[in-house]
PDB file of C-alpha atoms in Angstrom:
ATOM      1  CA  UNK G   1      41.547 -38.348  63.585  1.00  0.00           C
ATOM      2  CA  UNK G   2      42.688 -35.301  61.681  1.00  0.00           C
ATOM      3  CA  UNK G   3      42.507 -37.176  58.387  1.00  0.00           C
ATOM      4  CA  UNK G   4      38.940 -38.350  59.171  1.00  0.00           C
ATOM      5  CA  UNK G   5      37.816 -34.771  59.997  1.00  0.00           C
ATOM      6  CA  UNK G   6      39.272 -33.460  56.710  1.00  0.00           C
ATOM      7  CA  UNK G   7      37.580 -36.255  54.768  1.00  0.00           C
ATOM      8  CA  UNK G   8      34.174 -35.510  56.382  1.00  0.00           C
ATOM      9  CA  UNK G   9      34.678 -31.792  55.713  1.00  0.00           C
ATOM     10  CA  UNK G  10      35.366 -32.449  52.045  1.00  0.00           C
ATOM     11  CA  UNK G  11      32.251 -34.638  51.794  1.00  0.00           C
ATOM     12  CA  UNK G  12      30.134 -31.889  53.387  1.00  0.00           C
ATOM     13  CA  UNK G  13      31.507 -29.356  50.895  1.00  0.00           C
ATOM     14  CA  UNK G  14      30.551 -31.622  48.018  1.00  0.00           C
ATOM     15  CA  UNK G  15      27.027 -32.070  49.379  1.00  0.00           C
ATOM     16  CA  UNK G  16      26.599 -28.311  49.840  1.00  0.00           C
ATOM     17  CA  UNK G  17      27.945 -27.375  46.408  1.00  0.00           C
ATOM     18  CA  UNK G  18      26.126 -30.082  44.438  1.00  0.00           C
ATOM     19  CA  UNK G  19      22.414 -29.273  43.851  1.00  0.00           C
ATOM     20  CA  UNK G  20      19.824 -31.857  44.746  1.00  0.00           C
ATOM     21  CA  UNK G  21      18.082 -33.876  42.057  1.00  0.00           C
ATOM     22  CA  UNK G  22      14.796 -31.985  42.620  1.00  0.00           C
ATOM     23  CA  UNK G  23      16.614 -28.695  42.299  1.00  0.00           C
ATOM     24  CA  UNK G  24      18.286 -29.855  39.095  1.00  0.00           C
ATOM     25  CA  UNK G  25      14.877 -30.769  37.669  1.00  0.00           C
ATOM     26  CA  UNK G  26      13.484 -27.380  38.680  1.00  0.00           C
ATOM     27  CA  UNK G  27      16.398 -25.601  37.040  1.00  0.00           C
ATOM     28  CA  UNK G  28      15.951 -27.665  33.891  1.00  0.00           C
ATOM     29  CA  UNK G  29      12.237 -26.928  33.746  1.00  0.00           C
ATOM     30  CA  UNK G  30      12.910 -23.222  34.324  1.00  0.00           C
ATOM     31  CA  UNK G  31      15.446 -23.252  31.512  1.00  0.00           C
ATOM     32  CA  UNK G  32      13.009 -25.036  29.216  1.00  0.00           C
ATOM     33  CA  UNK G  33      10.228 -22.594  30.031  1.00  0.00           C
ATOM     34  CA  UNK G  34      12.574 -19.665  29.480  1.00  0.00           C
ATOM     35  CA  UNK G  35      13.609 -21.132  26.143  1.00  0.00           C
ATOM     36  CA  UNK G  36       9.974 -21.623  25.196  1.00  0.00           C
ATOM     37  CA  UNK G  37       9.178 -18.033  26.161  1.00  0.00           C
ATOM     38  CA  UNK G  38      12.085 -16.802  24.073  1.00  0.00           C
ATOM     39  CA  UNK G  39      10.837 -18.835  21.116  1.00  0.00           C
ATOM     40  CA  UNK G  40       7.339 -17.431  21.599  1.00  0.00           C
ATOM     41  CA  UNK G  41       8.656 -13.869  21.798  1.00  0.00           C
ATOM     42  CA  UNK G  42      10.731 -14.439  18.673  1.00  0.00           C
ATOM     43  CA  UNK G  43       7.735 -15.817  16.792  1.00  0.00           C
ATOM     44  CA  UNK G  44       5.693 -12.817  17.948  1.00  0.00           C
ATOM     45  CA  UNK G  45       8.354 -10.379  16.756  1.00  0.00           C
ATOM     46  CA  UNK G  46       8.675 -12.141  13.419  1.00  0.00           C
ATOM     47  CA  UNK G  47       4.924 -12.061  12.933  1.00  0.00           C
ATOM     48  CA  UNK G  48       4.945  -8.292  13.491  1.00  0.00           C
ATOM     49  CA  UNK G  49       7.610  -7.670  10.868  1.00  0.00           C
ATOM     50  CA  UNK G  50       6.137  -6.350   7.607  1.00  0.00           C
ATOM     51  CA  UNK G  51       6.297  -8.473   4.483  1.00  0.00           C
ATOM     52  CA  UNK G  52       8.501  -7.392   1.594  1.00  0.00           C
ATOM     53  CA  UNK G  53       5.471  -5.939  -0.164  1.00  0.00           C
ATOM     54  CA  UNK G  54       4.244  -3.998   2.872  1.00  0.00           C
ATOM     55  CA  UNK G  55       7.753  -2.683   3.588  1.00  0.00           C
ATOM     56  CA  UNK G  56       7.992  -1.501  -0.022  1.00  0.00           C
ATOM     57  CA  UNK G  57       4.594   0.202   0.208  1.00  0.00           C
ATOM     58  CA  UNK G  58       5.653   2.034   3.379  1.00  0.00           C
ATOM     59  CA  UNK G  59       8.909   3.130   1.735  1.00  0.00           C
ATOM     60  CA  UNK G  60       7.164   4.405  -1.403  1.00  0.00           C
ATOM     61  CA  UNK G  61       4.370   5.988   0.619  1.00  0.00           C
ATOM     62  CA  UNK G  62       6.910   8.143   2.445  1.00  0.00           C
ATOM     63  CA  UNK G  63       8.047   9.501  -0.953  1.00  0.00           C
ATOM     64  CA  UNK G  64       4.561  10.603  -1.950  1.00  0.00           C
ATOM     65  CA  UNK G  65       4.542  14.293  -3.016  1.00  0.00           C
ATOM     66  CA  UNK G  66       3.246  16.214  -0.018  1.00  0.00           C
ATOM     67  CA  UNK G  67       1.828  19.040  -2.113  1.00  0.00           C
ATOM     68  CA  UNK G  68      -0.880  16.790  -3.572  1.00  0.00           C
ATOM     69  CA  UNK G  69      -3.977  17.209  -1.346  1.00  0.00           C
ATOM     70  CA  UNK G  70      -5.116  13.609  -1.168  1.00  0.00           C
ATOM     71  CA  UNK G  71      -4.489  10.415   0.731  1.00  0.00           C
ATOM     72  CA  UNK G  72      -0.875   9.196   0.177  1.00  0.00           C
ATOM     73  CA  UNK G  73      -1.098   6.557  -2.549  1.00  0.00           C
ATOM     74  CA  UNK G  74       1.374   4.122  -4.063  1.00  0.00           C
ATOM     75  CA  UNK G  75       0.831   3.013  -7.647  1.00  0.00           C
ATOM     76  CA  UNK G  76       0.812  -0.767  -7.906  1.00  0.00           C
ATOM     77  CA  UNK G  77       3.326  -0.696 -10.754  1.00  0.00           C
ATOM     78  CA  UNK G  78       5.785   1.105  -8.450  1.00  0.00           C
ATOM     79  CA  UNK G  79       5.837  -1.945  -6.194  1.00  0.00           C
ATOM     80  CA  UNK G  80       6.657  -4.048  -9.254  1.00  0.00           C
ATOM     81  CA  UNK G  81       9.642  -1.782  -9.940  1.00  0.00           C
ATOM     82  CA  UNK G  82      11.113  -2.744  -6.542  1.00  0.00           C
ATOM     83  CA  UNK G  83      10.028  -6.406  -6.209  1.00  0.00           C
ATOM     84  CA  UNK G  84      10.493  -8.420  -9.373  1.00  0.00           C
ATOM     85  CA  UNK G  85       8.247 -11.362  -8.471  1.00  0.00           C
ATOM     86  CA  UNK G  86       4.865  -9.974  -9.514  1.00  0.00           C
ATOM     87  CA  UNK G  87       2.984 -13.135  -8.591  1.00  0.00           C
ATOM     88  CA  UNK G  88       4.247 -12.900  -5.013  1.00  0.00           C
ATOM     89  CA  UNK G  89       3.389  -9.189  -4.903  1.00  0.00           C
ATOM     90  CA  UNK G  90      -0.185  -9.844  -6.067  1.00  0.00           C
ATOM     91  CA  UNK G  91      -0.601 -12.618  -3.506  1.00  0.00           C
ATOM     92  CA  UNK G  92       0.666 -10.446  -0.657  1.00  0.00           C
ATOM     93  CA  UNK G  93      -1.451  -7.483  -1.760  1.00  0.00           C
ATOM     94  CA  UNK G  94      -4.589  -9.627  -1.613  1.00  0.00           C
ATOM     95  CA  UNK G  95      -3.648 -10.831   1.869  1.00  0.00           C
ATOM     96  CA  UNK G  96      -2.835  -7.324   3.108  1.00  0.00           C
ATOM     97  CA  UNK G  97      -6.110  -5.973   1.718  1.00  0.00           C
ATOM     98  CA  UNK G  98      -8.048  -8.820   3.299  1.00  0.00           C
ATOM     99  CA  UNK G  99      -6.415  -8.180   6.704  1.00  0.00           C
ATOM    100  CA  UNK G 100      -7.070  -4.415   6.564  1.00  0.00           C
ATOM    101  CA  UNK G 101      -3.397  -3.482   6.375  1.00  0.00           C
ATOM    102  CA  UNK G 102      -3.957  -1.609   3.108  1.00  0.00           C
ATOM    103  CA  UNK G 103      -6.824  -0.433   0.919  1.00  0.00           C
ATOM    104  CA  UNK G 104      -6.604  -0.789  -2.861  1.00  0.00           C
ATOM    105  CA  UNK G 105      -8.066   2.051  -4.920  1.00  0.00           C
ATOM    106  CA  UNK G 106      -8.911   1.996  -8.640  1.00  0.00           C
ATOM    107  CA  UNK G 107      -7.374   5.004 -10.373  1.00  0.00           C
ATOM    108  CA  UNK G 108      -9.354   6.653 -13.167  1.00  0.00           C
ATOM    109  CA  UNK G 109      -6.379   7.121 -15.485  1.00  0.00           C
ATOM    110  CA  UNK G 110      -5.884   6.382 -19.159  1.00  0.00           C
ATOM    111  CA  UNK G 111      -4.141   3.126 -18.240  1.00  0.00           C
ATOM    112  CA  UNK G 112      -6.870   0.591 -17.498  1.00  0.00           C
ATOM    113  CA  UNK G 113      -4.922  -1.414 -14.926  1.00  0.00           C
ATOM    114  CA  UNK G 114      -3.779   1.417 -12.656  1.00  0.00           C
ATOM    115  CA  UNK G 115      -4.425   0.762  -8.972  1.00  0.00           C
ATOM    116  CA  UNK G 116      -3.439   2.882  -6.003  1.00  0.00           C
ATOM    117  CA  UNK G 117      -2.518   1.426  -2.623  1.00  0.00           C
ATOM    118  CA  UNK G 118      -3.154   3.269   0.634  1.00  0.00           C
ATOM    119  CA  UNK G 119      -2.150   2.187   4.120  1.00  0.00           C
ATOM    120  CA  UNK G 120      -5.286   1.443   6.116  1.00  0.00           C
ATOM    121  CA  UNK G 121      -4.407   4.138   8.663  1.00  0.00           C
ATOM    122  CA  UNK G 122      -4.210   6.758   5.905  1.00  0.00           C
ATOM    123  CA  UNK G 123      -7.403   5.547   4.253  1.00  0.00           C
ATOM    124  CA  UNK G 124      -9.434   5.477   7.482  1.00  0.00           C
ATOM    125  CA  UNK G 125      -8.167   8.983   8.321  1.00  0.00           C
ATOM    126  CA  UNK G 126      -9.470  10.510   5.069  1.00  0.00           C
ATOM    127  CA  UNK G 127     -12.797   8.676   5.445  1.00  0.00           C
ATOM    128  CA  UNK G 128     -13.220   9.998   8.985  1.00  0.00           C
ATOM    129  CA  UNK G 129     -12.320  13.477   7.736  1.00  0.00           C
ATOM    130  CA  UNK G 130     -15.438  13.321   5.542  1.00  0.00           C
ATOM    131  CA  UNK G 131     -17.509  13.573   8.739  1.00  0.00           C
ATOM    132  CA  UNK G 132     -16.491  17.195   9.200  1.00  0.00           C
ATOM    133  CA  UNK G 133     -19.493  19.538   9.022  1.00  0.00           C
ATOM    134  CA  UNK G 134     -21.844  16.538   8.812  1.00  0.00           C
ATOM    135  CA  UNK G 135     -24.806  15.760  11.036  1.00  0.00           C
ATOM    136  CA  UNK G 136     -24.879  12.913  13.531  1.00  0.00           C
ATOM    137  CA  UNK G 137     -26.896  10.636  11.221  1.00  0.00           C
ATOM    138  CA  UNK G 138     -24.519  11.167   8.309  1.00  0.00           C
ATOM    139  CA  UNK G 139     -21.552  10.511  10.608  1.00  0.00           C
ATOM    140  CA  UNK G 140     -23.113   7.185  11.602  1.00  0.00           C
ATOM    141  CA  UNK G 141     -23.509   6.259   7.939  1.00  0.00           C
ATOM    142  CA  UNK G 142     -19.873   7.127   7.188  1.00  0.00           C
ATOM    143  CA  UNK G 143     -18.748   5.071  10.191  1.00  0.00           C
ATOM    144  CA  UNK G 144     -20.761   2.152   8.856  1.00  0.00           C
ATOM    145  CA  UNK G 145     -19.219   2.633   5.411  1.00  0.00           C
ATOM    146  CA  UNK G 146     -15.706   2.289   6.853  1.00  0.00           C
ATOM    147  CA  UNK G 147     -16.196  -0.364   9.526  1.00  0.00           C
ATOM    148  CA  UNK G 148     -19.257  -2.230   8.286  1.00  0.00           C
ATOM    149  CA  UNK G 149     -18.647  -2.275   4.543  1.00  0.00           C
ATOM    150  CA  UNK G 150     -15.116  -1.541   3.316  1.00  0.00           C
ATOM    151  CA  UNK G 151     -13.303  -3.286   6.172  1.00  0.00           C
ATOM    152  CA  UNK G 152     -15.275  -6.470   5.418  1.00  0.00           C
ATOM    153  CA  UNK G 153     -14.539  -6.452   1.673  1.00  0.00           C
ATOM    154  CA  UNK G 154     -11.765  -8.368  -0.047  1.00  0.00           C
ATOM    155  CA  UNK G 155     -12.024  -6.383  -3.319  1.00  0.00           C
ATOM    156  CA  UNK G 156     -11.769  -2.730  -4.274  1.00  0.00           C
ATOM    157  CA  UNK G 157     -15.324  -2.563  -5.624  1.00  0.00           C
ATOM    158  CA  UNK G 158     -18.842  -3.276  -4.441  1.00  0.00           C
ATOM    159  CA  UNK G 159     -21.815  -4.386  -6.511  1.00  0.00           C
ATOM    160  CA  UNK G 160     -25.085  -2.453  -6.662  1.00  0.00           C
ATOM    161  CA  UNK G 161     -26.921  -5.381  -5.062  1.00  0.00           C
ATOM    162  CA  UNK G 162     -24.498  -5.778  -2.141  1.00  0.00           C
ATOM    163  CA  UNK G 163     -24.380  -2.051  -1.401  1.00  0.00           C
ATOM    164  CA  UNK G 164     -28.159  -1.675  -1.454  1.00  0.00           C
ATOM    165  CA  UNK G 165     -28.750  -4.834   0.591  1.00  0.00           C
ATOM    166  CA  UNK G 166     -26.272  -4.014   3.362  1.00  0.00           C
ATOM    167  CA  UNK G 167     -27.130  -0.317   3.487  1.00  0.00           C
ATOM    168  CA  UNK G 168     -30.858  -1.082   3.798  1.00  0.00           C
ATOM    169  CA  UNK G 169     -30.129  -3.512   6.612  1.00  0.00           C
ATOM    170  CA  UNK G 170     -28.057  -0.936   8.483  1.00  0.00           C
ATOM    171  CA  UNK G 171     -30.708   1.765   8.078  1.00  0.00           C
ATOM    172  CA  UNK G 172     -33.310  -0.565   9.595  1.00  0.00           C
ATOM    173  CA  UNK G 173     -30.976  -1.252  12.535  1.00  0.00           C
ATOM    174  CA  UNK G 174     -30.885   2.471  13.405  1.00  0.00           C
ATOM    175  CA  UNK G 175     -34.633   2.921  12.824  1.00  0.00           C
ATOM    176  CA  UNK G 176     -34.273   4.797   9.564  1.00  0.00           C
ATOM    177  CA  UNK G 177     -36.342   4.426   6.419  1.00  0.00           C
ATOM    178  CA  UNK G 178     -34.561   1.797   4.324  1.00  0.00           C
ATOM    179  CA  UNK G 179     -35.942   3.319   1.123  1.00  0.00           C
ATOM    180  CA  UNK G 180     -33.716   6.372   1.631  1.00  0.00           C
ATOM    181  CA  UNK G 181     -30.576   4.318   0.930  1.00  0.00           C
ATOM    182  CA  UNK G 182     -30.109   6.090  -2.411  1.00  0.00           C
ATOM    183  CA  UNK G 183     -29.541   9.415  -0.642  1.00  0.00           C
ATOM    184  CA  UNK G 184     -26.607   7.993   1.279  1.00  0.00           C
ATOM    185  CA  UNK G 185     -25.051   6.455  -1.824  1.00  0.00           C
ATOM    186  CA  UNK G 186     -25.141   9.967  -3.254  1.00  0.00           C
ATOM    187  CA  UNK G 187     -23.429  11.158  -0.064  1.00  0.00           C
ATOM    188  CA  UNK G 188     -20.620   8.631  -0.556  1.00  0.00           C
ATOM    189  CA  UNK G 189     -20.127   9.685  -4.157  1.00  0.00           C
ATOM    190  CA  UNK G 190     -20.147  13.418  -3.394  1.00  0.00           C
ATOM    191  CA  UNK G 191     -17.615  12.831  -0.627  1.00  0.00           C
ATOM    192  CA  UNK G 192     -15.330  11.018  -3.066  1.00  0.00           C
ATOM    193  CA  UNK G 193     -15.589   7.660  -1.271  1.00  0.00           C
ATOM    194  CA  UNK G 194     -17.226   5.879  -4.221  1.00  0.00           C
ATOM    195  CA  UNK G 195     -16.874   6.171  -7.986  1.00  0.00           C
ATOM    196  CA  UNK G 196     -19.316   4.686 -10.465  1.00  0.00           C
ATOM    197  CA  UNK G 197     -17.899   1.570 -12.106  1.00  0.00           C
ATOM    198  CA  UNK G 198     -18.206   1.723 -15.892  1.00  0.00           C
ATOM    199  CA  UNK G 199     -18.900  -1.917 -16.574  1.00  0.00           C
ATOM    200  CA  UNK G 200     -21.668  -4.192 -17.771  1.00  0.00           C
ATOM    201  CA  UNK G 201     -21.807  -5.470 -14.190  1.00  0.00           C
ATOM    202  CA  UNK G 202     -22.210  -1.980 -12.734  1.00  0.00           C
ATOM    203  CA  UNK G 203     -21.284  -1.314  -9.125  1.00  0.00           C
ATOM    204  CA  UNK G 204     -18.881   1.150  -7.537  1.00  0.00           C
ATOM    205  CA  UNK G 205     -15.131   1.506  -7.098  1.00  0.00           C
ATOM    206  CA  UNK G 206     -13.793   2.285  -3.640  1.00  0.00           C
ATOM    207  CA  UNK G 207     -12.105   5.684  -3.884  1.00  0.00           C
ATOM    208  CA  UNK G 208     -10.663   8.552  -1.847  1.00  0.00           C
ATOM    209  CA  UNK G 209     -11.386  12.286  -2.007  1.00  0.00           C
ATOM    210  CA  UNK G 210      -9.342  14.273  -4.548  1.00  0.00           C
ATOM    211  CA  UNK G 211      -7.966  11.158  -6.236  1.00  0.00           C
ATOM    212  CA  UNK G 212      -8.214  13.005  -9.551  1.00  0.00           C
ATOM    213  CA  UNK G 213      -5.573  15.446  -8.318  1.00  0.00           C
ATOM    214  CA  UNK G 214      -3.212  12.525  -7.807  1.00  0.00           C
ATOM    215  CA  UNK G 215      -3.841  11.146 -11.282  1.00  0.00           C
ATOM    216  CA  UNK G 216      -2.933  14.461 -12.854  1.00  0.00           C
ATOM    217  CA  UNK G 217       0.835  14.606 -12.936  1.00  0.00           C
ATOM    218  CA  UNK G 218       1.142  18.285 -13.807  1.00  0.00           C
ATOM    219  CA  UNK G 219      -0.024  21.491 -12.197  1.00  0.00           C
ATOM    220  CA  UNK G 220      -3.036  22.995 -13.961  1.00  0.00           C
ATOM    221  CA  UNK G 221      -2.202  25.885 -16.238  1.00  0.00           C
ATOM    222  CA  UNK G 222       1.570  25.304 -16.161  1.00  0.00           C
ATOM    223  CA  UNK G 223       3.651  24.514 -19.214  1.00  0.00           C
ATOM    224  CA  UNK G 224       7.195  23.807 -18.100  1.00  0.00           C
ATOM    225  CA  UNK G 225       9.694  21.808 -20.083  1.00  0.00           C
ATOM    226  CA  UNK G 226      11.724  18.691 -19.415  1.00  0.00           C
ATOM    227  CA  UNK G 227      14.981  20.418 -18.506  1.00  0.00           C
ATOM    228  CA  UNK G 228      17.078  21.169 -21.585  1.00  0.00           C
ATOM    229  CA  UNK G 229      15.413  18.525 -23.708  1.00  0.00           C
ATOM    230  CA  UNK G 230      13.011  21.098 -25.100  1.00  0.00           C
ATOM    231  CA  UNK G 231       9.861  19.003 -24.812  1.00  0.00           C
ATOM    232  CA  UNK G 232       7.018  21.114 -23.473  1.00  0.00           C
ATOM    233  CA  UNK G 233       3.885  19.972 -21.711  1.00  0.00           C
ATOM    234  CA  UNK G 234       0.758  21.406 -23.279  1.00  0.00           C
ATOM    235  CA  UNK G 235      -2.317  22.480 -21.353  1.00  0.00           C
ATOM    236  CA  UNK G 236      -4.344  19.560 -22.645  1.00  0.00           C
ATOM    237  CA  UNK G 237      -1.883  16.963 -21.379  1.00  0.00           C
ATOM    238  CA  UNK G 238      -1.979  17.132 -17.623  1.00  0.00           C
ATOM    239  CA  UNK G 239      -2.501  13.558 -16.605  1.00  0.00           C
ATOM    240  CA  UNK G 240      -0.327  10.586 -15.794  1.00  0.00           C
ATOM    241  CA  UNK G 241      -0.631   9.165 -19.299  1.00  0.00           C
ATOM    242  CA  UNK G 242       0.763  12.402 -20.766  1.00  0.00           C
ATOM    243  CA  UNK G 243       3.761  12.170 -18.467  1.00  0.00           C
ATOM    244  CA  UNK G 244       4.367   8.583 -19.552  1.00  0.00           C
ATOM    245  CA  UNK G 245       4.197   9.549 -23.217  1.00  0.00           C
ATOM    246  CA  UNK G 246       6.608  12.426 -22.738  1.00  0.00           C
ATOM    247  CA  UNK G 247       8.976  10.181 -20.802  1.00  0.00           C
ATOM    248  CA  UNK G 248       8.921   7.619 -23.612  1.00  0.00           C
ATOM    249  CA  UNK G 249       9.523  10.400 -26.110  1.00  0.00           C
ATOM    250  CA  UNK G 250      12.685  11.525 -24.308  1.00  0.00           C
ATOM    251  CA  UNK G 251      14.238   8.055 -24.405  1.00  0.00           C
ATOM    252  CA  UNK G 252      13.018   7.373 -27.947  1.00  0.00           C
ATOM    253  CA  UNK G 253      15.111  10.267 -29.239  1.00  0.00           C
ATOM    254  CA  UNK G 254      18.269   8.684 -27.886  1.00  0.00           C
ATOM    255  CA  UNK G 255      20.404   6.184 -29.755  1.00  0.00           C
ATOM    256  CA  UNK G 256      19.029   2.613 -29.542  1.00  0.00           C
ATOM    257  CA  UNK G 257      16.080   3.970 -27.541  1.00  0.00           C
ATOM    258  CA  UNK G 258      18.029   3.707 -24.296  1.00  0.00           C
ATOM    259  CA  UNK G 259      19.313   6.064 -21.633  1.00  0.00           C
ATOM    260  CA  UNK G 260      21.131   5.849 -18.301  1.00  0.00           C
ATOM    261  CA  UNK G 261      18.827   6.138 -15.315  1.00  0.00           C
ATOM    262  CA  UNK G 262      20.849   8.856 -13.595  1.00  0.00           C
ATOM    263  CA  UNK G 263      20.842  10.970 -16.785  1.00  0.00           C
ATOM    264  CA  UNK G 264      17.063  10.735 -16.956  1.00  0.00           C
ATOM    265  CA  UNK G 265      16.523  11.530 -13.277  1.00  0.00           C
ATOM    266  CA  UNK G 266      18.542  14.755 -13.592  1.00  0.00           C
ATOM    267  CA  UNK G 267      15.849  16.253 -15.825  1.00  0.00           C
ATOM    268  CA  UNK G 268      13.131  18.419 -14.330  1.00  0.00           C
ATOM    269  CA  UNK G 269       9.454  17.600 -14.518  1.00  0.00           C
ATOM    270  CA  UNK G 270       6.679  19.502 -12.690  1.00  0.00           C
ATOM    271  CA  UNK G 271       3.904  17.752 -10.800  1.00  0.00           C
ATOM    272  CA  UNK G 272       4.794  14.295  -9.568  1.00  0.00           C
ATOM    273  CA  UNK G 273       8.408  14.709 -10.684  1.00  0.00           C
ATOM    274  CA  UNK G 274      10.767  12.788 -12.930  1.00  0.00           C
ATOM    275  CA  UNK G 275      11.777  10.131 -10.377  1.00  0.00           C
ATOM    276  CA  UNK G 276       8.142   9.308  -9.694  1.00  0.00           C
ATOM    277  CA  UNK G 277       7.362   8.846 -13.384  1.00  0.00           C
ATOM    278  CA  UNK G 278      10.535   6.800 -13.988  1.00  0.00           C
ATOM    279  CA  UNK G 279       9.593   4.411 -11.190  1.00  0.00           C
ATOM    280  CA  UNK G 280       6.109   4.134 -12.659  1.00  0.00           C
ATOM    281  CA  UNK G 281       7.490   3.477 -16.167  1.00  0.00           C
ATOM    282  CA  UNK G 282       9.785   0.691 -14.941  1.00  0.00           C
ATOM    283  CA  UNK G 283       7.014  -1.011 -12.993  1.00  0.00           C
ATOM    284  CA  UNK G 284       4.467  -0.732 -15.799  1.00  0.00           C
ATOM    285  CA  UNK G 285       6.854  -2.404 -18.272  1.00  0.00           C
ATOM    286  CA  UNK G 286       7.563   0.656 -20.397  1.00  0.00           C
ATOM    287  CA  UNK G 287      11.297   0.321 -19.782  1.00  0.00           C
ATOM    288  CA  UNK G 288      13.598  -2.654 -19.503  1.00  0.00           C
ATOM    289  CA  UNK G 289      16.193  -2.024 -16.791  1.00  0.00           C
ATOM    290  CA  UNK G 290      19.696  -3.347 -17.542  1.00  0.00           C
ATOM    291  CA  UNK G 291      22.570  -3.217 -15.064  1.00  0.00           C
ATOM    292  CA  UNK G 292      25.793  -1.790 -16.538  1.00  0.00           C
ATOM    293  CA  UNK G 293      29.149  -0.644 -15.164  1.00  0.00           C
ATOM    294  CA  UNK G 294      27.910   2.949 -15.506  1.00  0.00           C
ATOM    295  CA  UNK G 295      24.698   2.251 -13.592  1.00  0.00           C
ATOM    296  CA  UNK G 296      21.175   1.123 -14.536  1.00  0.00           C
ATOM    297  CA  UNK G 297      20.352   1.539 -18.215  1.00  0.00           C
ATOM    298  CA  UNK G 298      16.730   2.010 -19.289  1.00  0.00           C
ATOM    299  CA  UNK G 299      15.772   0.621 -22.679  1.00  0.00           C
ATOM    300  CA  UNK G 300      12.405   1.457 -24.193  1.00  0.00           C
ATOM    301  CA  UNK G 301      10.383  -1.696 -24.793  1.00  0.00           C
ATOM    302  CA  UNK G 302       9.090  -2.247 -28.325  1.00  0.00           C
ATOM    303  CA  UNK G 303       5.454  -2.209 -27.250  1.00  0.00           C
ATOM    304  CA  UNK G 304       5.970   1.330 -25.854  1.00  0.00           C
ATOM    305  CA  UNK G 305       7.906   2.622 -28.853  1.00  0.00           C
TER     306      UNK G 305
END
């Protein structure tokens, strides 16, 4: 009798401790759903991570000289100096511009292929700042410019035909005379939001206020030298191209037209600064960067010499 009671007790313990088949199925389904949720959350997190190009733009944007009174801009060639695959950079820039993560700006410098890159948050902030001291109608037009025109564009320019067509249509929608569209184009240009495109095709470049201040690499009226090198910046050479030429001149005076990066960065340069110009020179192909035991060596390319 005692043995039978112990046997039944052990059987009851087994039945209590072992989950039922329905419970096992429920636990399995819960585990599967939890795993699916984790996968979904992981995919969501990965999708929110910036691409290599966007991460580089954010990093370079945070190094923008604060004393320059314009929207923080990153020169496209600077991105090339960090990411070597230029084809991948161009592809990601087009995608970022199309998805309103960035806005590409054409820079009016002596180098024909200079483009600035602004984060969309920075660009929209400077556009909205143009509404200060403007009337309600002008504010509506500026809002349309940002949300109805630029945010829908995949390029950094707009043709005369497209701008006139879409602006006329918007003016009709707010019961304004569509023939006054030319006045508002003048408003955009005076505010620094558009620059006339010098081309046989005409049109306008998307721009930002005070972009000319950014292009100039030196303070107006100053004539400081490059450290102890003894090369002085003249009043007539205050733009980015002048800084590039002076930078090439420093390295050209060295043996074999090459110089260690850390030696070059120790020199002083007013305006955008030496490090900024060095990064620009590497990305634009002025220098060939060679890794050595003493650090990166910059060699002046033949086309720049």
